[in-house]
Coordinates of C-alpha atoms in Angstrom, one line a residue:
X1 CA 9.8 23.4 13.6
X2 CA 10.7 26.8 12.6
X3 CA 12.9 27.4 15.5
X4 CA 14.9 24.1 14.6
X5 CA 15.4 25.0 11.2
X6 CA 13.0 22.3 9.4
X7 CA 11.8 23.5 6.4
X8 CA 8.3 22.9 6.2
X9 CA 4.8 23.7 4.4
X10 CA 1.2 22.9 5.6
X11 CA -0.7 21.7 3.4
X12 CA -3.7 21.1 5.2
X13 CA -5.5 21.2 8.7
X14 CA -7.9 19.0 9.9
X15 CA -10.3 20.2 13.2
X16 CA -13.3 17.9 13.2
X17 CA -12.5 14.5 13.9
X18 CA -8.0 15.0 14.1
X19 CA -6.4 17.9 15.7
X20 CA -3.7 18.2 13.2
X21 CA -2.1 19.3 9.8
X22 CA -0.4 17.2 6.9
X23 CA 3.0 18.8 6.3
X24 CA 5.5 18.9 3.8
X25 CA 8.7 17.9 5.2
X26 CA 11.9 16.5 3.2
X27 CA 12.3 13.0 4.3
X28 CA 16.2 13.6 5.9
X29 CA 14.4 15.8 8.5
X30 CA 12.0 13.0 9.8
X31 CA 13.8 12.2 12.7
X32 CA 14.7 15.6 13.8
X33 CA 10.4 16.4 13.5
X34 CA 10.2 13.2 15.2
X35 CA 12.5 14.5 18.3
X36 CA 11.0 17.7 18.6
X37 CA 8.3 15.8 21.1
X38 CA 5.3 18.0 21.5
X39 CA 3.1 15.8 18.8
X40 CA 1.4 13.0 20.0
X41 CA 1.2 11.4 17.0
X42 CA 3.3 11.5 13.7
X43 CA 2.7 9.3 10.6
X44 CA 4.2 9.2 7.6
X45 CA 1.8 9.4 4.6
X46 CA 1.1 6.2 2.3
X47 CA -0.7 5.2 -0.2
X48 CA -3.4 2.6 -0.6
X49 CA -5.3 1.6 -3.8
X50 CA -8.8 0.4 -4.5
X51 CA -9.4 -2.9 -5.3
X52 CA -10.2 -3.3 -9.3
X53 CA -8.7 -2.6 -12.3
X54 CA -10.2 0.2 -14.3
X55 CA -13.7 -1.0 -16.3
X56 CA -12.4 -0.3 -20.3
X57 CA -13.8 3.1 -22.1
X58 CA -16.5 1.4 -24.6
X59 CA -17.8 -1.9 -22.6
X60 CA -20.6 -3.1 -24.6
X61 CA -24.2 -1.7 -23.1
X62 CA -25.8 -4.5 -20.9
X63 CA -29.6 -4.3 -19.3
X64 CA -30.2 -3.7 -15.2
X65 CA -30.7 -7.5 -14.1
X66 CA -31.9 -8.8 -11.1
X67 CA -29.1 -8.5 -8.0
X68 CA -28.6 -12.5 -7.3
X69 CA -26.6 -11.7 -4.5
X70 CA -29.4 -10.7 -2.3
X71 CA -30.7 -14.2 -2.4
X72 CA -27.3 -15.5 0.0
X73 CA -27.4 -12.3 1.9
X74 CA -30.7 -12.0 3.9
X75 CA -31.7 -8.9 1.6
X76 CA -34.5 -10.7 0.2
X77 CA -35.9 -11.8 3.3
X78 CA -36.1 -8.4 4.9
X79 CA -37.4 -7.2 1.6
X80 CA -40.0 -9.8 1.9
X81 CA -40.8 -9.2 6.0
X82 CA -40.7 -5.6 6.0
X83 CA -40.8 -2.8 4.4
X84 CA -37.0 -1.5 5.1
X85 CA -35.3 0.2 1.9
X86 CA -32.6 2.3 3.7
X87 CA -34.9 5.3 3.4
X88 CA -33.6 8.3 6.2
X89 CA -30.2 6.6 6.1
X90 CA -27.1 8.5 4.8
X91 CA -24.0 5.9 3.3
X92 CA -21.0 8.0 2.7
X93 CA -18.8 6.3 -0.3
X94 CA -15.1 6.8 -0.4
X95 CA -14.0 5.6 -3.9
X96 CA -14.0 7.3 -7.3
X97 CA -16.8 8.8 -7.5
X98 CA -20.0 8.2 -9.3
X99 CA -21.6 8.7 -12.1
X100 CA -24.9 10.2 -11.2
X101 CA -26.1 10.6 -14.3
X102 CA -26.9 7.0 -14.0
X103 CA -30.7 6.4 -14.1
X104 CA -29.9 3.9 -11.6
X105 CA -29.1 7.2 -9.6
X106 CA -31.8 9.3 -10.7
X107 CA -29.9 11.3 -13.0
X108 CA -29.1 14.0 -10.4
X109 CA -26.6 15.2 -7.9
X110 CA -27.5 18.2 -4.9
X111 CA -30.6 19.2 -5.9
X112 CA -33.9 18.6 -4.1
X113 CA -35.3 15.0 -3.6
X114 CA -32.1 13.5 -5.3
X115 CA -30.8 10.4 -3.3
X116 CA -27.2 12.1 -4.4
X117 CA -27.5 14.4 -1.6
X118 CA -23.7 15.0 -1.0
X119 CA -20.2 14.9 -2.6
X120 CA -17.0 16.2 -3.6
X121 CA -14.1 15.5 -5.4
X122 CA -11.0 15.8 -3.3
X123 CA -8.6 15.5 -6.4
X124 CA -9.3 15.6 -9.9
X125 CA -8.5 12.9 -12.8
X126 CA -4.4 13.5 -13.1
X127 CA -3.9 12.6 -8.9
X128 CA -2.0 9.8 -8.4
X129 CA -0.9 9.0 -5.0
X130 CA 1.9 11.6 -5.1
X131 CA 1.0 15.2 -7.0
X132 CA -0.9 17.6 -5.8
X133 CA -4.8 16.9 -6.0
X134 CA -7.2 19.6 -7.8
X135 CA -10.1 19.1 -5.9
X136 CA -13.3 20.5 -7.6
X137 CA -17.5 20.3 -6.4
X138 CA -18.2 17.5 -9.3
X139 CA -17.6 13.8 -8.1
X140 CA -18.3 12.1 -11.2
X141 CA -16.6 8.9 -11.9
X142 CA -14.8 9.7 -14.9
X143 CA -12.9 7.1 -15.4
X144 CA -12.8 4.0 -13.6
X145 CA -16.0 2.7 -12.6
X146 CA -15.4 1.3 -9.1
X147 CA -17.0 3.7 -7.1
X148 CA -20.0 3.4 -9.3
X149 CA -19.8 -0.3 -8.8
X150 CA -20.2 -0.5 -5.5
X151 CA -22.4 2.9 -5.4
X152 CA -24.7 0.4 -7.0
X153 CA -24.1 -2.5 -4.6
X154 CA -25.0 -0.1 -1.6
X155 CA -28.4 1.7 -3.4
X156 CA -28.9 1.7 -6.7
X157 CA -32.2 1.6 -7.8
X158 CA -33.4 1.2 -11.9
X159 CA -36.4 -0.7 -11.3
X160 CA -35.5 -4.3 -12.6
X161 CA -31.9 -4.2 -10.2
X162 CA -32.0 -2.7 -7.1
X163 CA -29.2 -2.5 -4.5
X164 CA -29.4 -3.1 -0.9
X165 CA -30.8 -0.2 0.4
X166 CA -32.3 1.9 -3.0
X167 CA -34.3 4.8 -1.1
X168 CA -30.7 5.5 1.0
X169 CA -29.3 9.2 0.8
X170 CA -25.4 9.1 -1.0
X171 CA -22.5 11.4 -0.3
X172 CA -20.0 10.8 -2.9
X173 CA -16.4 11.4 -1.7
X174 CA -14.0 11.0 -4.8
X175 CA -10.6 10.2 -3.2
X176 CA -9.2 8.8 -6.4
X177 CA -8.0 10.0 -9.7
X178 CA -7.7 7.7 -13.1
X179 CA -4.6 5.8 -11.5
X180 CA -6.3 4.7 -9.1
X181 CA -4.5 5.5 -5.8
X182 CA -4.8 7.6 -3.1
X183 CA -2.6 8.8 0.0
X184 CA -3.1 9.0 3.7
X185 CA -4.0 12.8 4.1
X186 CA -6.9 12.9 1.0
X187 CA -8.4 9.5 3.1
X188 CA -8.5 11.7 6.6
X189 CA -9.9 14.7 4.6
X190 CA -12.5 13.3 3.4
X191 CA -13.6 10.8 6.2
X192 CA -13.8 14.3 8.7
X193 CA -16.0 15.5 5.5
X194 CA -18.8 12.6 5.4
X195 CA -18.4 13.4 9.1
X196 CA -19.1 16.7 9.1
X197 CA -22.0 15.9 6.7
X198 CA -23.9 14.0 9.1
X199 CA -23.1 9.9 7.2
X200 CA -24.6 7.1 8.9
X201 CA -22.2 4.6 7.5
X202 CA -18.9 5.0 5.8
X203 CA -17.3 2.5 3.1
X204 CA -14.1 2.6 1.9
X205 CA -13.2 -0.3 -0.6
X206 CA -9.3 0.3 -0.9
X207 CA -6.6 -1.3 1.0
X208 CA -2.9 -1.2 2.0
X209 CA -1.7 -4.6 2.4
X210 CA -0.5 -5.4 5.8
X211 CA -1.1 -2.1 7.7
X212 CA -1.0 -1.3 11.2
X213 CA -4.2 -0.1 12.9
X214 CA -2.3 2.8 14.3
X215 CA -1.6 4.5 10.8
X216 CA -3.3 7.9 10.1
X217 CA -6.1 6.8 8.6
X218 CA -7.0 4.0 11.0
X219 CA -6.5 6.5 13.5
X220 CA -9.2 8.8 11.9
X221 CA -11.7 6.0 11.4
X222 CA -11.5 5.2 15.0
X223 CA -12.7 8.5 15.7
X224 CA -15.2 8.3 13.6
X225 CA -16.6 5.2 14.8
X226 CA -16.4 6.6 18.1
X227 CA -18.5 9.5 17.0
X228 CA -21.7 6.7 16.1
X229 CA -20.7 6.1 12.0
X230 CA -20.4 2.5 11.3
X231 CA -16.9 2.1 8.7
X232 CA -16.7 -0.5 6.5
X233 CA -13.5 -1.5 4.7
X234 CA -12.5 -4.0 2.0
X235 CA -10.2 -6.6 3.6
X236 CA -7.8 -6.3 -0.2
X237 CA -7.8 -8.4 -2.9
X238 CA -4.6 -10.2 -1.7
X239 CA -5.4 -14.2 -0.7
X240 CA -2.5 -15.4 -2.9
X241 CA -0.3 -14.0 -0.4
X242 CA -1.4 -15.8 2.6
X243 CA -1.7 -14.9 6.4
X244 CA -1.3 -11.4 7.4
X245 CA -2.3 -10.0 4.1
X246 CA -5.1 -7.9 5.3
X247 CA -5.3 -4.3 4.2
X248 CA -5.4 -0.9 5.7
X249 CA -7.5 0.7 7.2
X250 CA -10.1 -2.6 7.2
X251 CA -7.1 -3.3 9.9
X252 CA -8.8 -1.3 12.5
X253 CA -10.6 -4.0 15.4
X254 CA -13.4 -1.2 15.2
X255 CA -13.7 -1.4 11.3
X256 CA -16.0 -4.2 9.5
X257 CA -13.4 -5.8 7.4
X258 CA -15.5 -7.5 4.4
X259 CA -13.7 -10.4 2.6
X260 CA -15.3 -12.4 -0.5
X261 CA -16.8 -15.3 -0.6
X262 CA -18.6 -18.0 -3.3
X263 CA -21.6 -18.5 -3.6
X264 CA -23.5 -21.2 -4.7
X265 CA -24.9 -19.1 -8.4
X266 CA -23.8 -16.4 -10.1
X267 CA -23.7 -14.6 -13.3
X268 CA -21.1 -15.2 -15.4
X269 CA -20.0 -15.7 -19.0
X270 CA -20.4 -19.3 -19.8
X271 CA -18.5 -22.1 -21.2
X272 CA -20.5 -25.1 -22.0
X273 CA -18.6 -28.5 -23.1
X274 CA -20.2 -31.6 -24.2
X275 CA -18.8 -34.6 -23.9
X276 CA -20.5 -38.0 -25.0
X277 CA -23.4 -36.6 -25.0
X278 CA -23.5 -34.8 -21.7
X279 CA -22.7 -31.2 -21.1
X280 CA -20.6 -29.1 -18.4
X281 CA -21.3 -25.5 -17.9
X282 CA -18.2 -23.6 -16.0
X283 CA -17.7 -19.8 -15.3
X284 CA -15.3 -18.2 -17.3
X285 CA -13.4 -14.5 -18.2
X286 CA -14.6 -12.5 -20.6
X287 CA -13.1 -13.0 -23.6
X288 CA -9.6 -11.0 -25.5
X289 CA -9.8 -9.0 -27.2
X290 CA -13.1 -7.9 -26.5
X291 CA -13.6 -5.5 -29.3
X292 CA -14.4 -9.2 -31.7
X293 CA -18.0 -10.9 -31.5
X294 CA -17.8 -14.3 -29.8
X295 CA -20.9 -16.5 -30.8
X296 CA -19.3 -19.6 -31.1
X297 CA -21.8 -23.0 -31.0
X298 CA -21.0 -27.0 -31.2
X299 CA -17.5 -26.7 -32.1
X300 CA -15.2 -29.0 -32.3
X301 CA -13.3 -28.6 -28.3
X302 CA -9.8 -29.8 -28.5
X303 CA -6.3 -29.8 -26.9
X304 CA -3.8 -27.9 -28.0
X305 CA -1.0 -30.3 -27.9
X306 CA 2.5 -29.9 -29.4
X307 CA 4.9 -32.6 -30.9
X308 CA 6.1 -33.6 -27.4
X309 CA 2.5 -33.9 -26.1
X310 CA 2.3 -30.5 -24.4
X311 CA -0.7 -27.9 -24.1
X312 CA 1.1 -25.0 -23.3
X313 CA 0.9 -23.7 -27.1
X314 CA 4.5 -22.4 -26.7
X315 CA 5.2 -24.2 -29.3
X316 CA 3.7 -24.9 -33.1
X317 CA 0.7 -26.8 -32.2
X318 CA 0.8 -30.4 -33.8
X319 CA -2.6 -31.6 -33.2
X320 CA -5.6 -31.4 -35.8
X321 CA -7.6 -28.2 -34.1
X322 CA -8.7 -26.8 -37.4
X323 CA -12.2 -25.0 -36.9
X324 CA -11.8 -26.1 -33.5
X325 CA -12.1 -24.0 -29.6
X326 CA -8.5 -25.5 -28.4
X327 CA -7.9 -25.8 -25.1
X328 CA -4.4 -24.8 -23.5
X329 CA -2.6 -24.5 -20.4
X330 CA -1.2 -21.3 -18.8
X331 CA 2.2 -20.2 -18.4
X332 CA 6.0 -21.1 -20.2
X333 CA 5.6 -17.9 -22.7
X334 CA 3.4 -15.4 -22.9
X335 CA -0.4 -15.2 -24.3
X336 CA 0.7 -13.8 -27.6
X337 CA 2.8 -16.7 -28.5
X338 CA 0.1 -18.9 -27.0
X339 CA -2.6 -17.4 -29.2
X340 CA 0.0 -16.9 -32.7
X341 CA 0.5 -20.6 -32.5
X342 CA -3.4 -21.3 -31.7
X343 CA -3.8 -19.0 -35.3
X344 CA -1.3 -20.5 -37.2
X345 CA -3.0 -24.6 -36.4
X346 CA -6.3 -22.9 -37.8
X347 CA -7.6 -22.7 -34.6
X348 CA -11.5 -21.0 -33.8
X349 CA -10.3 -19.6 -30.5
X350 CA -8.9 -20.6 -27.4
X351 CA -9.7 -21.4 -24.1
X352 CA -6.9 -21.4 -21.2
X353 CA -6.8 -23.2 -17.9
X354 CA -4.5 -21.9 -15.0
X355 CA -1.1 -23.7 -14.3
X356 CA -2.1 -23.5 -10.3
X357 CA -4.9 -22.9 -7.9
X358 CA -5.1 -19.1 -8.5
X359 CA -8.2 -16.8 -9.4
X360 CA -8.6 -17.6 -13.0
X361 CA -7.2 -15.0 -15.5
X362 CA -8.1 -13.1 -18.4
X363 CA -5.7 -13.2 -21.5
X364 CA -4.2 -10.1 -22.2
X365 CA -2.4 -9.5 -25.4
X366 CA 0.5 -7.2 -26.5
X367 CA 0.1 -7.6 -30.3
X368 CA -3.2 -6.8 -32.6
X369 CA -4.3 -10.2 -32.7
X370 CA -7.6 -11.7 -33.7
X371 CA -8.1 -15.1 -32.0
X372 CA -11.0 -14.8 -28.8
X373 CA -8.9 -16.0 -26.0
X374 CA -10.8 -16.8 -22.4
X375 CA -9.4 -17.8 -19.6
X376 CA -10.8 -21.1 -16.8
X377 CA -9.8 -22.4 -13.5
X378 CA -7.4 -25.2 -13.6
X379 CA -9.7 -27.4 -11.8
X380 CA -11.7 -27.2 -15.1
X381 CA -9.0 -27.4 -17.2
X382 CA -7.6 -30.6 -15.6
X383 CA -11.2 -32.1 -15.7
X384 CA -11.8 -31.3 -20.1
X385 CA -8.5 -32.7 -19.8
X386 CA -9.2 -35.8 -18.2
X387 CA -12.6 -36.1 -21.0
X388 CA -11.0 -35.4 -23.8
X389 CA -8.6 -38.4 -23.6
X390 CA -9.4 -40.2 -26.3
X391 CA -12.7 -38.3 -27.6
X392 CA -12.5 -37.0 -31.0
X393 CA -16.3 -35.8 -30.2
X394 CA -16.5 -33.3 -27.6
X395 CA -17.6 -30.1 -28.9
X396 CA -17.7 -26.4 -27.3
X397 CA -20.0 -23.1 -27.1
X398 CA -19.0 -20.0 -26.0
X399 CA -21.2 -16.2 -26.3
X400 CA -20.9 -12.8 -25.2
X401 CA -24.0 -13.4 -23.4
X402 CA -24.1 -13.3 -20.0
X403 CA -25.7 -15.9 -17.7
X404 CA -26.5 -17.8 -14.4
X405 CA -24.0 -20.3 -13.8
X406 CA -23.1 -22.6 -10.7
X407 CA -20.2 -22.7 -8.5
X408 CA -18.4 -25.6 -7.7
X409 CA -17.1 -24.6 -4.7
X410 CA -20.1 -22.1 -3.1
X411 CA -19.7 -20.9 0.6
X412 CA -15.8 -21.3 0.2
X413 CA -13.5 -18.1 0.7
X414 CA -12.3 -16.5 -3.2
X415 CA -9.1 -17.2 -4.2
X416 CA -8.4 -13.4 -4.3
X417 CA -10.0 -12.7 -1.1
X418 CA -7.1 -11.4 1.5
X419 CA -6.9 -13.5 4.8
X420 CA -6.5 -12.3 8.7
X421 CA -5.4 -11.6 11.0
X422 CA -4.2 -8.5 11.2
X423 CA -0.8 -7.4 11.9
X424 CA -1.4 -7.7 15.8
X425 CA -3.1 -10.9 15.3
X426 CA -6.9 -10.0 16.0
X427 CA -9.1 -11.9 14.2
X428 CA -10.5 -10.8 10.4
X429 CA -11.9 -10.3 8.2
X430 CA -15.3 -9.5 10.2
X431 CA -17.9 -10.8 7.6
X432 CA -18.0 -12.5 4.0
X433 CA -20.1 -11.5 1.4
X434 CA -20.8 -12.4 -2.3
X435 CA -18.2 -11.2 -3.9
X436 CA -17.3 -12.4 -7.2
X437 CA -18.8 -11.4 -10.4
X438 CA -21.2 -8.6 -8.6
X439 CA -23.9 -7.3 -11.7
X440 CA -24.0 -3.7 -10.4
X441 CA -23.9 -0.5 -11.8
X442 CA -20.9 0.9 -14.5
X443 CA -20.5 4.5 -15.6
X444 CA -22.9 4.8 -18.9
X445 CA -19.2 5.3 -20.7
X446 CA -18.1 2.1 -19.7
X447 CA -21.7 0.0 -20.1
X448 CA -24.2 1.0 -17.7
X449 CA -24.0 -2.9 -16.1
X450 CA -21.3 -5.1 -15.9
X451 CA -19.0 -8.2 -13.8
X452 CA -16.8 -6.6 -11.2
X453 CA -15.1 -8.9 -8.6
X454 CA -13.6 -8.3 -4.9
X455 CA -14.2 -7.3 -1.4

């Protein structure tokens, strides 16, 4: 490249699973790299994202609880038959980090008969997909929570909840900062890493929507997997956008792409109606904002219906909700008009139903309002819709409590769940799993225990 005049900088090599080097090259000079012919490969480097949203600084402090999953997934049957615990096997997690202070965790990172055998962060809190990562010895998961999440799913162990394999050894490989994203070369970097540190399995749950299995870090996987490690990768959080729609690098025919599916119980915050003396339970979002108590019981439960008969609260609500949980219908404006005209009818709080088919979402509001706002599928909605015809009864209870609550549609794909193929038509996702509203492990910052949903 020098000889041709392509101004270039390497920025790093890798020798242990790719014979190469990431290189900074001006984007106008692609083509002339590309010409120069004596690479076999050349990728450009992208960026991928895990697969939540940040868990909020301050999440209320919830108990270790019993991990329901395992009934739907054959863990408690081998629990039961043998005496397997993952014990000897190394699971190398590519996320952000853990918090390992976590007594889930042991409280303990590198030292002698700590589970929390191996890590490192590969590039500090401010990388974002695009800077220049700070990489540093400490993987703690300072502030998101996913990798402790599904560190938790994989092995953690506090007694009460245990994961699926709580006596497995952990190497933490932080790959992403506070934003949440992460490109190609940190994803090869660290995958020739939990190599090189002798991981049994790999998991990576982050994704780049409709990639080809031929990108970098597909490329690297496969030679992992050829080396013996078993990779596992999130199929996205995409399903609303149909075929196709599976991510990068769960792409790769060697990878186990894992999608989400229902399952027939769950925990869940809880929205029970009663209607002529019979009562509904249906799952529901935490409430907004979250910061006020919600210990609502036996209130009145009623539509929020304008002058022209609407529920969409754009407008001033005309119906008597006084003291009442109102229920309204999404979309038309935005929540903080919904919930203003909620306030202004004298309404308790309110409880919204999707306009369509999609995952069921939690309010969000701009302005400093008061009024607990939750959010329901619209197949709920339409059914308190049909019941409340008439019925000046019905009443409503919601808590912060978290419980057991059924599914209505169990063994059924999530709405959020990203579907196959892949972009040359082989068939995945590989597997399904429980994955919506997973009790695992949070950060102690952000609760210790919480709800996190997707593959």
């Amino acid at each position: 490249m020098a000889t041709q005049n392509i101004p270039f900088t390497i920025r790093k090599n890798y020798t242990r699973l790719l014979n190469g080097a990431y290189l900074g090259v001006q984007d106008k000079y692609y083509d002339a790299v590309y010409n120069i012919g004596t690479a076999l490969s050349l990728w450009s480097s992208r960026t991928s994202s895990v697969n939540d949203s940040p868990i909020p600084l301050g999440t209320k402090a919830l108990p270790p609880r019993p991990f329901l999953a395992h009934e739907y997934t054959g863990i408690n049957k081998v629990r039961n038959s043998t005496s397997w615990t993952g014990a000897g096997v190394k699971v190398g997690i590519l996320d952000t980090g853990l918090d390992y202070t976590h007594p889930a965790f042991g409280n303990c990172f590198n030292t002698t008969n700590c589970r929390v055998r191996y890590g490192y962060d590969f590039v500090g809190d401010a990388y974002n997909g695009n800077n220049i990562p700070v990489p540093d010895r400490d993987p703690m998961d300072s502030c998101n929570g996913h990798g402790t999440h599904v560190a938790g799913i994989l092995a953690g162990n506090d007694g009460v909840f245990q994961g699926v394999a709580p006596d497995a050894t952990l190497g933490i490989y932080r790959i992403l900062g506070c934003s949440g994203l992460v490109e190609s070369s940190v994803i090869i970097e660290a995958v020739e890493t939990a190599y090189n540190d002798g991981m049994h399995i790999i998991n990576l749950s982050i994704a780049n929507v409709g990639g080809w299995n031929q990108w970098a870090e597909s490329s690297v996987i496969d030679k992992a997997i050829a080396k013996g490690i078993y990779v596992v990768g999130s199929a996205g959080n995409n399903g609303a956008e149909g075929l196709w729609a599976l991510g990068a690098p769960a792409v790769s025919p060697n990878t186990i792409a894992v999608g989400s599916m229902e399952v027939p119980r769950m925990y869940s915050w809880a929205l029970d109606v009663t209607v002529s003396g019979r009562t509904y339970r249906v799952r529901r979002t935490d409430q907004q904002p979250t910061s006020i108590p919600l210990d609502i019981t036996n209130a009145p439960f009623r539509r929020g219906l304008d002058a022209a008969g609407n529920d969409y609260a754009c407008q001033p609500i005309t119906a008597n909700v006084k003291g009442a949980i109102v229920l309204i219908q999404r979309g038309f404006c935005d929540f903080d008009t919904k919930a203003t005209n909620v306030i202004k009818a004298g309404g308790l709080a309110a409880v919204m139903y999707n306009s369509d088919g999609s995952e069921m979402q939690t309010p969000e509001y701009y302005a400093a309002l008061t009024l607990p706002t939750v959010g329901i599928w619209q197949r709920d909605g339409q059914k308190f819709v049909t019941m409340l015809v008439g019925s000046q009864s019905a009443t409503a209870t919601m808590t912060q409590a978290i419980d057991i609550v059924d599914s209505d549609v169990p063994y059924t794909p999530s709405a959020y769940s990203s579907w196959g193929p892949n972009i040359e038509a082989v068939h995945k996702p590989d597997v399904m799993a429980p994955g919506t509203n997973i009790y695992s492990t949070l950060p102690k910052s952000r609760g210790s225990y919480g709800l996190v949903s997707g593959t």
